[in-house]
CSV table of C-alpha atoms in Angstrom, one decimal:
chain,number,residue,atom,x,y,z
A,1,MET,CA,35.7,34.2,-47.5
A,2,ARG,CA,38.5,32.4,-45.8
A,3,GLU,CA,39.7,31.0,-49.0
A,4,GLU,CA,39.6,34.4,-50.6
A,5,LEU,CA,41.3,36.4,-47.8
A,6,HIS,CA,43.7,33.8,-46.3
A,7,PRO,CA,46.4,34.3,-45.1
A,8,GLY,CA,45.2,37.9,-44.3
A,9,LEU,CA,42.3,36.3,-42.5
A,10,GLU,CA,42.1,33.0,-40.6
A,11,VAL,CA,38.7,31.6,-39.7
A,12,VAL,CA,38.5,29.2,-36.7
A,13,THR,CA,35.1,27.6,-36.1
A,14,VAL,CA,34.2,26.2,-32.7
A,15,ALA,CA,31.2,23.8,-32.3
A,16,LEU,CA,29.7,24.2,-28.9
A,17,ASP,CA,28.2,20.8,-28.2
A,18,THR,CA,28.3,18.6,-25.1
A,19,GLY,CA,27.9,15.7,-27.5
A,20,GLY,CA,31.4,16.3,-28.7
A,21,ALA,CA,32.8,14.7,-31.8
A,22,ASP,CA,29.9,12.3,-32.3
A,23,ALA,CA,27.5,15.3,-32.6
A,24,ALA,CA,29.8,17.8,-34.4
A,25,VAL,CA,32.1,15.9,-36.8
A,26,PRO,CA,29.3,14.8,-39.3
A,27,TRP,CA,28.5,18.5,-39.8
A,28,ILE,CA,32.2,19.5,-40.2
A,29,ASP,CA,32.8,16.6,-42.6
A,30,HIS,CA,29.7,17.6,-44.6
A,31,ALA,CA,30.9,21.2,-44.9
A,32,LYS,CA,34.3,20.0,-46.2
A,33,THR,CA,36.0,22.7,-44.2
A,34,THR,CA,39.6,23.8,-45.0
A,35,HIS,CA,39.9,26.0,-42.0
A,36,PRO,CA,40.6,24.9,-38.4
A,37,ALA,CA,37.4,23.4,-37.0
A,38,LEU,CA,37.4,22.9,-33.3
A,39,ILE,CA,34.9,21.1,-31.0
A,40,ASP,CA,34.2,22.6,-27.5
A,41,ALA,CA,32.4,19.7,-25.7
A,42,ALA,CA,32.6,21.6,-22.3
A,43,HIS,CA,31.3,24.9,-23.6
A,44,LEU,CA,34.4,26.6,-22.3
A,45,LEU,CA,34.4,29.2,-25.0
A,46,ASP,CA,31.0,30.5,-24.3
A,47,GLU,CA,31.7,30.6,-20.6
A,48,LEU,CA,34.9,32.5,-21.0
A,49,LEU,CA,33.8,35.0,-23.7
A,50,GLY,CA,30.1,35.3,-22.9
A,51,VAL,CA,28.7,33.7,-26.0
A,52,VAL,CA,25.0,33.2,-25.6
A,53,ASN,CA,23.9,32.3,-29.1
A,54,VAL,CA,25.2,31.0,-32.5
A,55,PRO,CA,26.5,32.0,-34.9
A,56,THR,CA,28.7,34.4,-32.9
A,57,GLY,CA,31.9,35.9,-34.2
A,58,VAL,CA,34.9,37.3,-32.2
A,59,TRP,CA,37.6,39.2,-34.0
A,60,ILE,CA,41.1,38.6,-32.7
A,61,ASP,CA,44.1,40.3,-34.2
A,62,GLU,CA,47.6,38.9,-35.0
A,63,ARG,CA,48.7,39.8,-31.5
A,64,GLY,CA,46.0,37.8,-29.9
A,65,THR,CA,44.0,40.8,-28.8
A,66,ILE,CA,40.2,40.9,-29.1
A,67,VAL,CA,39.2,43.8,-31.3
A,68,ARG,CA,35.5,42.9,-31.5
A,69,PRO,CA,33.8,41.0,-28.6
A,70,PRO,CA,31.2,38.3,-29.3
A,71,GLU,CA,28.4,39.5,-31.6
A,72,PRO,CA,26.1,37.9,-34.2
A,73,ALA,CA,28.1,36.9,-37.3
A,74,PHE,CA,26.4,36.1,-40.6
A,75,PRO,CA,28.6,36.0,-43.7
A,76,TRP,CA,25.4,35.4,-45.9
A,77,ARG,CA,21.7,35.3,-45.6
A,78,PRO,CA,20.5,31.6,-45.2
A,79,ARG,CA,19.1,30.4,-48.5
A,80,ALA,CA,15.4,29.5,-48.9
A,81,LEU,CA,14.9,25.8,-49.4
A,82,PRO,CA,13.1,24.3,-52.5
A,83,GLU,CA,9.5,23.3,-52.0
A,84,ASP,CA,10.3,19.6,-52.5
A,85,VAL,CA,12.9,19.7,-49.7
A,86,LEU,CA,10.5,21.6,-47.4
A,87,ALA,CA,7.8,19.0,-48.1
A,88,ALA,CA,10.1,16.2,-46.8
A,89,LEU,CA,10.9,18.0,-43.5
A,90,PRO,CA,9.0,17.5,-40.2
A,91,ALA,CA,6.3,20.1,-39.7
A,92,ILE,CA,8.0,21.7,-36.7
A,93,THR,CA,11.2,22.2,-38.7
A,94,VAL,CA,9.3,24.0,-41.4
A,95,GLU,CA,7.7,26.3,-38.8
A,96,GLN,CA,11.2,26.9,-37.3
A,97,LEU,CA,12.6,27.9,-40.7
A,98,ASP,CA,9.7,30.2,-41.2
A,99,GLU,CA,10.5,32.0,-38.0
A,100,ALA,CA,14.2,32.0,-38.7
A,101,ALA,CA,13.5,33.8,-42.0
A,102,ARG,CA,12.1,36.8,-40.0
A,103,MET,CA,15.3,37.2,-37.9
A,104,ARG,CA,17.1,40.5,-38.1
A,105,ILE,CA,20.5,40.0,-39.7
A,106,ASP,CA,22.7,42.2,-42.0
A,107,PRO,CA,25.3,39.9,-43.7
A,108,HIS,CA,26.3,42.6,-46.3
A,109,ALA,CA,27.3,45.1,-43.6
A,110,TYR,CA,29.1,42.5,-41.5
A,111,VAL,CA,31.1,41.2,-44.5
A,112,ALA,CA,32.0,44.7,-45.6
A,113,ALA,CA,33.3,45.4,-42.1
A,114,LEU,CA,35.3,42.2,-42.0
A,115,ARG,CA,36.9,43.0,-45.4
A,116,ASP,CA,37.8,46.4,-44.2
A,117,TRP,CA,39.6,45.0,-41.1
A,118,VAL,CA,41.6,42.5,-43.2
A,119,ALA,CA,42.6,45.4,-45.6
A,120,HIS,CA,43.5,48.0,-42.9
A,121,GLY,CA,44.2,46.1,-39.7
A,122,SER,CA,44.3,48.3,-36.6
A,123,ARG,CA,43.6,51.3,-38.8
A,124,SER,CA,40.1,49.9,-39.6
A,125,ARG,CA,37.3,51.8,-38.0
A,126,TYR,CA,35.7,48.4,-37.2
A,127,ALA,CA,38.7,47.3,-35.1
A,128,LEU,CA,37.7,48.6,-31.6
A,129,GLY,CA,40.0,49.8,-28.9
A,130,ALA,CA,40.3,48.1,-25.5
A,131,ASP,CA,37.8,50.5,-23.7
A,132,GLU,CA,35.2,50.0,-26.4
A,133,VAL,CA,35.7,46.2,-26.4
A,134,LEU,CA,35.1,46.2,-22.6
A,135,ALA,CA,32.1,48.5,-22.9
A,136,ARG,CA,30.5,46.2,-25.5
A,137,SER,CA,31.2,43.0,-23.6
A,138,ARG,CA,28.3,41.4,-21.7
A,139,LEU,CA,28.0,42.1,-18.0
A,140,ARG,CA,28.5,39.0,-15.9
A,141,PRO,CA,26.4,39.3,-12.7
A,142,PRO,CA,26.4,36.7,-10.0
A,143,GLU,CA,23.3,35.0,-11.6
A,144,GLU,CA,25.3,34.3,-14.7
A,145,SER,CA,28.1,32.7,-12.7
A,146,ARG,CA,25.6,30.4,-10.9
A,147,ALA,CA,24.0,29.6,-14.3
A,148,ALA,CA,27.4,28.6,-15.6
A,149,ALA,CA,27.9,26.3,-12.6
A,150,CYS,CA,24.5,24.8,-13.0
A,151,PHE,CA,25.0,24.2,-16.7
A,152,GLU,CA,28.4,22.6,-16.0
A,153,LEU,CA,26.8,20.2,-13.5
A,154,GLY,CA,24.1,19.4,-16.0
A,155,GLN,CA,26.7,18.6,-18.6
A,156,HIS,CA,28.7,16.4,-16.2
A,157,LEU,CA,25.6,14.4,-15.3
A,158,HIS,CA,24.6,13.9,-18.9
A,159,ARG,CA,28.0,12.8,-19.9
A,160,THR,CA,28.2,10.3,-17.0
A,161,GLY,CA,24.9,8.6,-17.9
A,162,HIS,CA,22.6,10.5,-15.6
A,163,ALA,CA,20.5,12.4,-18.2
A,164,GLU,CA,17.4,12.6,-16.0
A,165,ASP,CA,19.3,14.1,-13.1
A,166,ALA,CA,20.9,16.6,-15.5
A,167,VAL,CA,17.5,18.2,-16.4
A,168,ARG,CA,17.0,20.0,-13.0
A,169,TRP,CA,20.5,21.7,-13.4
A,170,PHE,CA,19.8,22.6,-17.1
A,171,ARG,CA,16.5,24.1,-16.0
A,172,ALA,CA,18.2,26.0,-13.2
A,173,ALA,CA,20.7,27.4,-15.8
A,174,HIS,CA,17.8,28.5,-18.0
A,175,ARG,CA,16.1,30.3,-15.1
A,176,LEU,CA,19.2,32.1,-14.0
A,177,ALA,CA,20.3,33.1,-17.5
A,178,PRO,CA,17.1,33.4,-19.5
A,179,ASP,CA,18.8,35.1,-22.4
A,180,ASN,CA,21.4,32.4,-22.9
A,181,TRP,CA,20.1,30.5,-26.0
A,182,THR,CA,23.2,28.3,-26.0
A,183,TYR,CA,22.2,26.8,-22.6
A,184,LYS,CA,18.6,26.3,-23.8
A,185,ARG,CA,19.4,24.8,-27.2
A,186,GLN,CA,21.9,22.3,-25.8
A,187,ALA,CA,19.4,21.0,-23.2
A,188,TRP,CA,16.5,21.0,-25.6
A,189,THR,CA,18.5,19.0,-28.1
A,190,PHE,CA,19.2,16.3,-25.6
A,191,ALA,CA,15.4,16.0,-24.9
A,192,ASP,CA,14.5,16.3,-28.6
A,193,PRO,CA,17.0,16.7,-31.5
A,194,LEU,CA,14.4,19.0,-33.2
A,195,GLN,CA,14.2,21.2,-30.1
A,196,GLY,CA,10.4,20.8,-29.9
A,197,PRO,CA,8.1,20.6,-26.8
A,198,THR,CA,9.1,17.9,-24.3
A,199,PRO,CA,7.9,17.0,-20.8
A,200,GLU,CA,11.4,17.8,-19.4
A,201,TYR,CA,11.3,21.5,-20.1
A,202,ASP,CA,8.7,24.3,-19.8
A,203,SER,CA,9.4,25.6,-23.3
A,204,ASP,CA,11.0,25.0,-26.6
A,205,TRP,CA,12.8,26.9,-29.4
A,206,LEU,CA,9.8,27.7,-31.5
A,207,THR,CA,7.7,28.9,-28.5
A,208,GLU,CA,10.5,31.0,-27.1
A,209,VAL,CA,11.2,32.7,-30.4
A,210,ARG,CA,7.6,33.5,-31.0
A,211,LYS,CA,7.3,34.9,-27.5
A,212,ILE,CA,10.1,37.4,-28.0
A,213,GLY,CA,9.6,38.0,-31.7
A,214,ALA,CA,12.0,36.5,-34.3
A,215,GLU,CA,13.3,40.0,-35.1
A,216,ASN,CA,14.6,40.2,-31.5
A,217,TYR,CA,16.4,36.8,-31.5
A,218,TYR,CA,19.7,38.4,-32.4
A,219,PRO,CA,20.7,41.9,-31.1
A,220,ALA,CA,21.6,44.5,-33.7
A,221,VAL,CA,25.3,44.5,-34.5
A,222,GLU,CA,26.8,47.9,-33.8
A,223,LEU,CA,29.3,48.3,-36.6
């Protein structure tokens, strides 16, 4: 879409990963991106804008004004993998993909809205006014501020070689902000790249998704 709509649309991707370039660059290189691809090793973007899961999109107009706050952003429905590829994957990955296929997303409607915004700018009915942007933005109660502080401490300890000490702070962030999948997935990945069950944490991605129901993993996008 970026290639088709540029320069009317610029896409900037941001990888949220405490692992930094070592973790993110192989994915960026494999995708052969032509758009600006940034790496946020400190998770500053999610802290500032209230991003709690990926993929999340934020629409920013040419004046630098947010016209749609963070919301699930899918340009297409993930493709089903061939049987031979599935057969070569770890069993837990196959189960995760099965749950992911049940997630509620609407790429067609999202892409149509994005095209309308590119075509009509501020006149697009999908470009929200300031009051509506604020109304749709996540509330930030004190617990979320404490969760952000705990997560930041966990990141610092992990970066400085104290991975075991980081776990208690990641667990605290999970407890204080239970709906923040970004916090959970980052910590789970450190314990197990497949985000499966580990002694360090009380839960894992597959267990948590099944608990809430895959259809509730992403909130419905109010277009």
